[in-house]
Amino acid sequence: MTEPMVRIRGLRKSFGTKEVLCGIDMDVQAGSVMCIIGPSGSGKSTLLSCINHLERIDGGRMWVGGELVGYRERAGKLYELPERKVAKMRARIGMVFQQFNLFPHMTALQNIIEAPIRVKRQPPAEARAKAMVLLERVGLADRAAAFPSQLSGGQQQRVAIARALAMEPQLMLFDEPTSALDPELVGEVLAVMRDLAATGMTMMVVTHELSFAREVGDDLVFMADGLIMERGSPRTVLANPREPRTREFLSRVL
Ligand code: ADP
Ligand code: MG
């Protein structure tokens, strides 16, 4: 068995007295696409934040690329890594949010080259050349000089994806990447994600786009109340949900 790209065991996370992740176990195989669905408040975003160690966990362990996330283990005890090491780990994980979060005062190109130059110390000319390849890939080569305010939501999200890819991540996390878009702009973003999946990128995608999950997802989990209620191949789960909670959720979003 090959080591999965993401391994999660017994993950627990509370905010105050409220436990929002109540023991999550999950494997995401390298090169596969894991789709995560579930009602609002079920803990989907918190799960992604934990993988990036943007949230401190209260129990369990997670590994990305075989490395323990956020901690090192010695004699069965966990010690939190220094911020410098956490930043290094985060640089290997790309994240795309519902709100595109582009820097408004930078052009599309500047948004993409910022982290490679500052974090990876790429020479600017090299960063720019790579950014142009990425802009081409997301269909925006002609908008390199545009500011976010001059781009549609779909174009901004495609720049955000290119920006994440510029760091050459080994894992991409998407948190409802099309939820803030006008319906006619959803397709162009999903098409970029579909192309990315076809290149073999490991992806975790929180989405309500069930047709994307069905066509692109290798695995699907349904989360509710901080638990994975059901998992399986997207086709099976979406066509024949076993759990009443899954059925009820699907009847509302379909
Ligand atoms: P989802 O993405 O599935 O909608 P979230 O992971 O955003 O769910 O939230 C899960 C639960 O955790 C919700 O009840 C939410 O209110 C709570 N929560 C999320 N982030 C915080 C936070 N920073 N502080 C307190 N509660 C939070
Ligand atoms: Mg969320």
mmCIF file of C-alpha atoms and ligand atoms in Angstrom:
data_model
loop_
_atom_site.group_PDB
_atom_site.id
_atom_site.type_symbol
_atom_site.label_atom_id
_atom_site.label_comp_id
_atom_site.label_asym_id
_atom_site.label_seq_id
_atom_site.Cartn_x
_atom_site.Cartn_y
_atom_site.Cartn_z
ATOM 1 C CA MET A 1 0.000 0.000 0.000
ATOM 2 C CA THR A 2 1.327 3.402 -0.889
ATOM 3 C CA GLU A 3 1.241 6.120 1.727
ATOM 4 C CA PRO A 4 -1.830 8.328 1.136
ATOM 5 C CA MET A 5 -1.152 12.014 0.441
ATOM 6 C CA VAL A 6 -3.451 12.892 3.358
ATOM 7 C CA ARG A 7 -4.030 10.672 6.369
ATOM 8 C CA ILE A 8 -6.356 11.809 9.139
ATOM 9 C CA ARG A 9 -6.975 9.783 12.274
ATOM 10 C CA GLY A 10 -9.319 10.621 15.122
ATOM 11 C CA LEU A 11 -9.298 14.346 14.383
ATOM 12 C CA ARG A 12 -11.106 16.406 17.016
ATOM 13 C CA LYS A 13 -11.588 20.152 17.126
ATOM 14 C CA SER A 14 -13.643 22.292 19.471
ATOM 15 C CA PHE A 15 -14.449 25.960 19.580
ATOM 16 C CA GLY A 16 -15.018 26.714 23.250
ATOM 17 C CA THR A 17 -17.263 23.975 24.547
ATOM 18 C CA LYS A 18 -18.657 23.138 21.112
ATOM 19 C CA GLU A 19 -17.008 20.175 19.408
ATOM 20 C CA VAL A 20 -17.178 20.776 15.651
ATOM 21 C CA LEU A 21 -15.018 17.837 14.507
ATOM 22 C CA CYS A 22 -15.845 14.758 16.537
ATOM 23 C CA GLY A 23 -13.336 12.156 15.365
ATOM 24 C CA ILE A 24 -12.618 12.279 11.650
ATOM 25 C CA ASP A 25 -10.771 9.467 9.862
ATOM 26 C CA MET A 26 -9.869 9.999 6.233
ATOM 27 C CA ASP A 27 -7.322 8.957 3.620
ATOM 28 C CA VAL A 28 -6.804 10.845 0.398
ATOM 29 C CA GLN A 29 -4.688 8.906 -2.073
ATOM 30 C CA ALA A 30 -2.057 10.762 -4.073
ATOM 31 C CA GLY A 31 -3.473 11.914 -7.388
ATOM 32 C CA SER A 32 -7.077 11.497 -6.320
ATOM 33 C CA VAL A 33 -9.929 13.950 -5.824
ATOM 34 C CA MET A 34 -11.823 13.815 -2.532
ATOM 35 C CA CYS A 35 -15.127 15.683 -2.540
ATOM 36 C CA ILE A 36 -16.727 16.747 0.722
ATOM 37 C CA ILE A 37 -20.388 17.638 0.975
ATOM 38 C CA GLY A 38 -22.630 18.401 3.900
ATOM 39 C CA PRO A 39 -24.872 21.035 5.426
ATOM 40 C CA SER A 40 -23.631 24.418 6.612
ATOM 41 C CA GLY A 41 -21.976 24.179 10.010
ATOM 42 C CA SER A 42 -21.018 20.514 9.674
ATOM 43 C CA GLY A 43 -17.287 21.284 9.996
ATOM 44 C CA LYS A 44 -16.122 21.133 6.363
ATOM 45 C CA SER A 45 -14.170 24.411 6.421
ATOM 46 C CA THR A 46 -12.739 23.636 9.846
ATOM 47 C CA LEU A 47 -11.468 20.310 8.505
ATOM 48 C CA LEU A 48 -9.597 22.057 5.685
ATOM 49 C CA SER A 49 -8.207 24.657 8.107
ATOM 50 C CA CYS A 50 -6.889 21.908 10.353
ATOM 51 C CA ILE A 51 -5.048 20.276 7.446
ATOM 52 C CA ASN A 52 -3.221 23.569 6.967
ATOM 53 C CA HIS A 53 -2.727 23.955 10.716
ATOM 54 C CA LEU A 54 -4.595 27.243 10.527
ATOM 55 C CA GLU A 55 -6.602 25.832 13.423
ATOM 56 C CA ARG A 56 -5.030 24.044 16.338
ATOM 57 C CA ILE A 57 -6.506 20.569 16.803
ATOM 58 C CA ASP A 58 -7.709 19.100 20.088
ATOM 59 C CA GLY A 59 -7.189 15.437 19.313
ATOM 60 C CA GLY A 60 -6.010 12.975 16.715
ATOM 61 C CA ARG A 61 -3.261 13.198 14.136
ATOM 62 C CA MET A 62 -2.915 14.246 10.520
ATOM 63 C CA TRP A 63 -0.205 13.616 7.981
ATOM 64 C CA VAL A 64 0.329 15.306 4.626
ATOM 65 C CA GLY A 65 2.845 13.675 2.338
ATOM 66 C CA GLY A 66 3.833 11.413 5.221
ATOM 67 C CA GLU A 67 4.659 14.340 7.526
ATOM 68 C CA LEU A 68 2.772 14.999 10.734
ATOM 69 C CA VAL A 69 0.877 18.281 10.414
ATOM 70 C CA GLY A 70 1.772 21.017 12.884
ATOM 71 C CA TYR A 71 3.531 18.818 15.429
ATOM 72 C CA ARG A 72 6.422 16.539 15.998
ATOM 73 C CA GLU A 73 5.988 13.427 18.023
ATOM 74 C CA ARG A 74 8.445 12.282 20.651
ATOM 75 C CA ALA A 75 7.873 9.412 23.065
ATOM 76 C CA GLY A 76 4.164 9.420 22.226
ATOM 77 C CA LYS A 77 3.764 13.128 23.021
ATOM 78 C CA LEU A 78 3.045 15.890 20.542
ATOM 79 C CA TYR A 79 5.023 19.122 20.466
ATOM 80 C CA GLU A 80 3.811 21.985 18.315
ATOM 81 C CA LEU A 81 6.183 22.961 15.539
ATOM 82 C CA PRO A 82 7.615 26.467 15.422
ATOM 83 C CA GLU A 83 5.815 28.851 13.056
ATOM 84 C CA ARG A 84 8.734 28.718 10.594
ATOM 85 C CA LYS A 85 8.260 24.968 10.134
ATOM 86 C CA VAL A 86 4.483 25.317 9.895
ATOM 87 C CA ALA A 87 4.916 27.955 7.191
ATOM 88 C CA LYS A 88 7.131 25.564 5.253
ATOM 89 C CA MET A 89 4.462 22.880 5.436
ATOM 90 C CA ARG A 90 1.733 25.326 4.390
ATOM 91 C CA ALA A 91 3.756 26.300 1.339
ATOM 92 C CA ARG A 92 3.232 22.749 0.055
ATOM 93 C CA ILE A 93 -0.562 23.058 0.288
ATOM 94 C CA GLY A 94 -2.541 25.315 -2.023
ATOM 95 C CA MET A 95 -5.817 26.737 -0.809
ATOM 96 C CA VAL A 96 -8.671 28.307 -2.741
ATOM 97 C CA PHE A 97 -11.542 29.945 -0.868
ATOM 98 C CA GLN A 98 -15.091 30.936 -1.664
ATOM 99 C CA GLN A 99 -13.997 34.585 -1.578
ATOM 100 C CA PHE A 100 -11.119 34.756 -4.005
ATOM 101 C CA ASN A 101 -8.893 36.772 -1.640
ATOM 102 C CA LEU A 102 -6.713 38.269 -4.355
ATOM 103 C CA PHE A 103 -4.588 41.259 -3.408
ATOM 104 C CA PRO A 104 -6.705 44.125 -4.806
ATOM 105 C CA HIS A 105 -3.765 46.469 -5.448
ATOM 106 C CA MET A 106 -1.865 43.911 -7.546
ATOM 107 C CA THR A 107 -2.443 42.748 -11.103
ATOM 108 C CA ALA A 108 -3.275 39.127 -11.890
ATOM 109 C CA LEU A 109 0.384 38.506 -12.697
ATOM 110 C CA GLN A 110 1.644 40.249 -9.554
ATOM 111 C CA ASN A 111 -0.776 38.212 -7.440
ATOM 112 C CA ILE A 112 0.698 35.025 -8.863
ATOM 113 C CA ILE A 113 4.410 35.885 -8.589
ATOM 114 C CA GLU A 114 4.257 37.406 -5.105
ATOM 115 C CA ALA A 115 4.645 34.220 -3.040
ATOM 116 C CA PRO A 116 7.099 32.422 -5.346
ATOM 117 C CA ILE A 117 9.420 35.452 -5.172
ATOM 118 C CA ARG A 118 8.964 36.225 -1.476
ATOM 119 C CA VAL A 119 8.639 32.694 -0.043
ATOM 120 C CA LYS A 120 10.442 30.525 -2.578
ATOM 121 C CA ARG A 121 13.015 33.168 -3.533
ATOM 122 C CA GLN A 122 12.377 32.544 -7.220
ATOM 123 C CA PRO A 123 14.144 35.038 -9.490
ATOM 124 C CA PRO A 124 11.460 37.500 -10.734
ATOM 125 C CA ALA A 125 12.005 36.679 -14.403
ATOM 126 C CA GLU A 126 11.538 32.976 -13.739
ATOM 127 C CA ALA A 127 8.469 33.615 -11.546
ATOM 128 C CA ARG A 128 6.957 35.772 -14.279
ATOM 129 C CA ALA A 129 7.569 33.162 -16.967
ATOM 130 C CA LYS A 130 5.991 30.447 -14.829
ATOM 131 C CA ALA A 131 3.046 32.710 -13.990
ATOM 132 C CA MET A 132 2.379 33.279 -17.674
ATOM 133 C CA VAL A 133 2.272 29.515 -18.242
ATOM 134 C CA LEU A 134 -0.243 29.232 -15.399
ATOM 135 C CA LEU A 135 -2.350 32.113 -16.699
ATOM 136 C CA GLU A 136 -2.401 30.359 -20.055
ATOM 137 C CA ARG A 137 -3.526 27.174 -18.329
ATOM 138 C CA VAL A 138 -6.480 28.895 -16.652
ATOM 139 C CA GLY A 139 -7.356 30.702 -19.883
ATOM 140 C CA LEU A 140 -6.318 34.192 -18.783
ATOM 141 C CA ALA A 141 -3.032 34.857 -20.584
ATOM 142 C CA ASP A 142 -4.529 38.047 -22.037
ATOM 143 C CA ARG A 143 -5.521 39.400 -18.600
ATOM 144 C CA ALA A 144 -2.114 39.317 -16.903
ATOM 145 C CA ALA A 145 -2.101 43.089 -16.397
ATOM 146 C CA ALA A 146 -5.687 43.344 -15.130
ATOM 147 C CA PHE A 147 -6.461 44.206 -11.531
ATOM 148 C CA PRO A 148 -8.966 42.019 -9.642
ATOM 149 C CA SER A 149 -11.621 44.750 -9.851
ATOM 150 C CA GLN A 150 -11.382 44.556 -13.644
ATOM 151 C CA LEU A 151 -12.031 40.808 -13.679
ATOM 152 C CA SER A 152 -15.244 38.835 -13.315
ATOM 153 C CA GLY A 153 -15.686 36.602 -10.289
ATOM 154 C CA GLY A 154 -14.939 33.544 -12.391
ATOM 155 C CA GLN A 155 -11.759 35.126 -13.746
ATOM 156 C CA GLN A 156 -10.674 36.176 -10.245
ATOM 157 C CA GLN A 157 -11.167 32.644 -8.989
ATOM 158 C CA ARG A 158 -9.133 31.264 -11.882
ATOM 159 C CA VAL A 159 -6.321 33.695 -10.980
ATOM 160 C CA ALA A 160 -6.615 32.497 -7.368
ATOM 161 C CA ILE A 161 -6.154 28.913 -8.565
ATOM 162 C CA ALA A 162 -3.154 29.918 -10.676
ATOM 163 C CA ARG A 163 -1.713 31.753 -7.668
ATOM 164 C CA ALA A 164 -2.025 28.639 -5.512
ATOM 165 C CA LEU A 165 -0.450 26.482 -8.239
ATOM 166 C CA ALA A 166 2.499 28.869 -8.552
ATOM 167 C CA MET A 167 3.814 27.482 -5.264
ATOM 168 C CA GLU A 168 3.883 24.008 -6.848
ATOM 169 C CA PRO A 169 1.810 22.440 -4.078
ATOM 170 C CA GLN A 170 1.509 18.711 -3.539
ATOM 171 C CA LEU A 171 -2.085 19.127 -2.350
ATOM 172 C CA MET A 172 -4.847 21.570 -3.284
ATOM 173 C CA LEU A 173 -7.708 22.412 -0.930
ATOM 174 C CA PHE A 174 -10.842 24.032 -2.338
ATOM 175 C CA ASP A 175 -13.462 25.440 0.017
ATOM 176 C CA GLU A 176 -16.679 26.032 -1.939
ATOM 177 C CA PRO A 177 -14.734 27.669 -4.765
ATOM 178 C CA THR A 178 -17.822 28.397 -6.858
ATOM 179 C CA SER A 179 -20.341 29.308 -4.159
ATOM 180 C CA ALA A 180 -19.820 33.061 -4.495
ATOM 181 C CA LEU A 181 -20.075 33.058 -8.284
ATOM 182 C CA ASP A 182 -22.946 34.003 -10.530
ATOM 183 C CA PRO A 183 -24.336 30.773 -11.999
ATOM 184 C CA GLU A 184 -23.062 31.484 -15.502
ATOM 185 C CA LEU A 185 -19.454 31.742 -14.176
ATOM 186 C CA VAL A 186 -19.408 28.470 -12.252
ATOM 187 C CA GLY A 187 -18.611 26.311 -15.280
ATOM 188 C CA GLU A 188 -15.344 28.031 -16.223
ATOM 189 C CA VAL A 189 -13.940 27.519 -12.717
ATOM 190 C CA LEU A 190 -15.049 23.886 -12.555
ATOM 191 C CA ALA A 191 -13.448 23.323 -15.972
ATOM 192 C CA VAL A 192 -10.097 24.571 -14.630
ATOM 193 C CA MET A 193 -10.460 22.287 -11.612
ATOM 194 C CA ARG A 194 -11.324 19.360 -13.847
ATOM 195 C CA ASP A 195 -8.186 19.984 -15.949
ATOM 196 C CA LEU A 196 -6.136 20.183 -12.783
ATOM 197 C CA ALA A 197 -7.507 16.842 -11.578
ATOM 198 C CA ALA A 198 -6.584 15.339 -14.941
ATOM 199 C CA THR A 199 -2.949 16.357 -14.388
ATOM 200 C CA GLY A 200 -2.882 14.130 -11.299
ATOM 201 C CA MET A 201 -3.064 16.820 -8.629
ATOM 202 C CA THR A 202 -4.303 15.573 -5.260
ATOM 203 C CA MET A 203 -7.378 17.644 -4.400
ATOM 204 C CA MET A 204 -9.828 18.001 -1.534
ATOM 205 C CA VAL A 205 -12.909 19.859 -2.672
ATOM 206 C CA VAL A 206 -15.748 21.099 -0.486
ATOM 207 C CA THR A 207 -18.543 21.737 -2.924
ATOM 208 C CA HIS A 208 -22.263 21.704 -3.542
ATOM 209 C CA GLU A 209 -21.651 21.010 -7.232
ATOM 210 C CA LEU A 210 -22.821 17.422 -7.256
ATOM 211 C CA SER A 211 -22.272 16.882 -10.962
ATOM 212 C CA PHE A 212 -18.627 17.908 -10.484
ATOM 213 C CA ALA A 213 -18.358 15.468 -7.568
ATOM 214 C CA ARG A 214 -19.886 12.722 -9.677
ATOM 215 C CA GLU A 215 -17.714 13.291 -12.732
ATOM 216 C CA VAL A 216 -14.388 14.333 -11.216
ATOM 217 C CA GLY A 217 -14.418 12.964 -7.676
ATOM 218 C CA ASP A 218 -12.746 9.649 -6.869
ATOM 219 C CA ASP A 219 -14.203 9.622 -3.367
ATOM 220 C CA LEU A 220 -17.030 11.429 -1.652
ATOM 221 C CA VAL A 221 -17.739 11.997 2.010
ATOM 222 C CA PHE A 222 -20.913 13.376 3.493
ATOM 223 C CA MET A 223 -20.314 15.266 6.744
ATOM 224 C CA ALA A 224 -22.881 16.314 9.331
ATOM 225 C CA ASP A 225 -22.431 17.489 12.918
ATOM 226 C CA GLY A 226 -18.658 17.063 12.801
ATOM 227 C CA LEU A 227 -18.780 13.445 11.675
ATOM 228 C CA ILE A 228 -18.412 11.598 8.417
ATOM 229 C CA MET A 229 -21.860 10.075 8.050
ATOM 230 C CA GLU A 230 -21.295 8.324 4.760
ATOM 231 C CA ARG A 231 -18.488 7.756 2.276
ATOM 232 C CA GLY A 232 -17.910 5.945 -0.952
ATOM 233 C CA SER A 233 -17.597 6.464 -4.655
ATOM 234 C CA PRO A 234 -19.474 9.624 -5.659
ATOM 235 C CA ARG A 235 -21.666 7.739 -8.103
ATOM 236 C CA THR A 236 -22.771 5.261 -5.484
ATOM 237 C CA VAL A 237 -23.326 7.724 -2.664
ATOM 238 C CA LEU A 238 -25.158 10.242 -4.828
ATOM 239 C CA ALA A 239 -27.336 7.659 -6.573
ATOM 240 C CA ASN A 240 -27.961 5.380 -3.587
ATOM 241 C CA PRO A 241 -27.342 7.161 -0.291
ATOM 242 C CA ARG A 242 -27.628 4.683 2.571
ATOM 243 C CA GLU A 243 -27.996 7.106 5.466
ATOM 244 C CA PRO A 244 -31.233 9.031 6.045
ATOM 245 C CA ARG A 245 -29.199 12.210 6.756
ATOM 246 C CA THR A 246 -27.472 11.936 3.383
ATOM 247 C CA ARG A 247 -30.772 11.348 1.623
ATOM 248 C CA GLU A 248 -32.363 14.319 3.316
ATOM 249 C CA PHE A 249 -29.392 16.573 2.457
ATOM 250 C CA LEU A 250 -29.305 15.471 -1.176
ATOM 251 C CA SER A 251 -33.037 16.003 -1.590
ATOM 252 C CA ARG A 252 -32.486 19.616 -0.508
ATOM 253 C CA VAL A 253 -29.531 20.465 -2.760
ATOM 254 C CA LEU A 254 -30.556 18.563 -5.875
HETATM 255 P P1 ADP B 1 -19.028 24.317 7.316
HETATM 256 O O1 ADP B 1 -17.819 24.762 6.546
HETATM 257 O O2 ADP B 1 -19.370 22.879 7.125
HETATM 258 O O3 ADP B 1 -20.206 25.205 7.063
HETATM 259 P P2 ADP B 1 -17.517 25.235 9.591
HETATM 260 O O4 ADP B 1 -16.332 24.362 9.668
HETATM 261 O O5 ADP B 1 -17.339 26.597 9.029
HETATM 262 O O6 ADP B 1 -18.696 24.455 8.869
HETATM 263 O O7 ADP B 1 -18.110 25.424 11.051
HETATM 264 C C1 ADP B 1 -18.424 24.346 11.910
HETATM 265 C C2 ADP B 1 -18.919 24.893 13.239
HETATM 266 O O8 ADP B 1 -17.845 25.554 13.894
HETATM 267 C C3 ADP B 1 -20.033 25.915 13.105
HETATM 268 O O9 ADP B 1 -20.934 25.722 14.162
HETATM 269 C C4 ADP B 1 -19.313 27.224 13.252
HETATM 270 O O10 ADP B 1 -20.157 28.207 13.786
HETATM 271 C C5 ADP B 1 -18.183 26.884 14.197
HETATM 272 N N1 ADP B 1 -16.997 27.708 14.001
HETATM 273 C C6 ADP B 1 -16.239 27.747 12.871
HETATM 274 N N2 ADP B 1 -15.182 28.571 13.044
HETATM 275 C C7 ADP B 1 -15.279 29.067 14.296
HETATM 276 C C8 ADP B 1 -14.480 29.965 15.078
HETATM 277 N N3 ADP B 1 -13.369 30.525 14.587
HETATM 278 N N4 ADP B 1 -14.898 30.245 16.332
HETATM 279 C C9 ADP B 1 -16.003 29.676 16.845
HETATM 280 N N5 ADP B 1 -16.794 28.807 16.173
HETATM 281 C C10 ADP B 1 -16.441 28.500 14.920
HETATM 282 MG MG MG B 2 -17.582 26.189 5.097
#
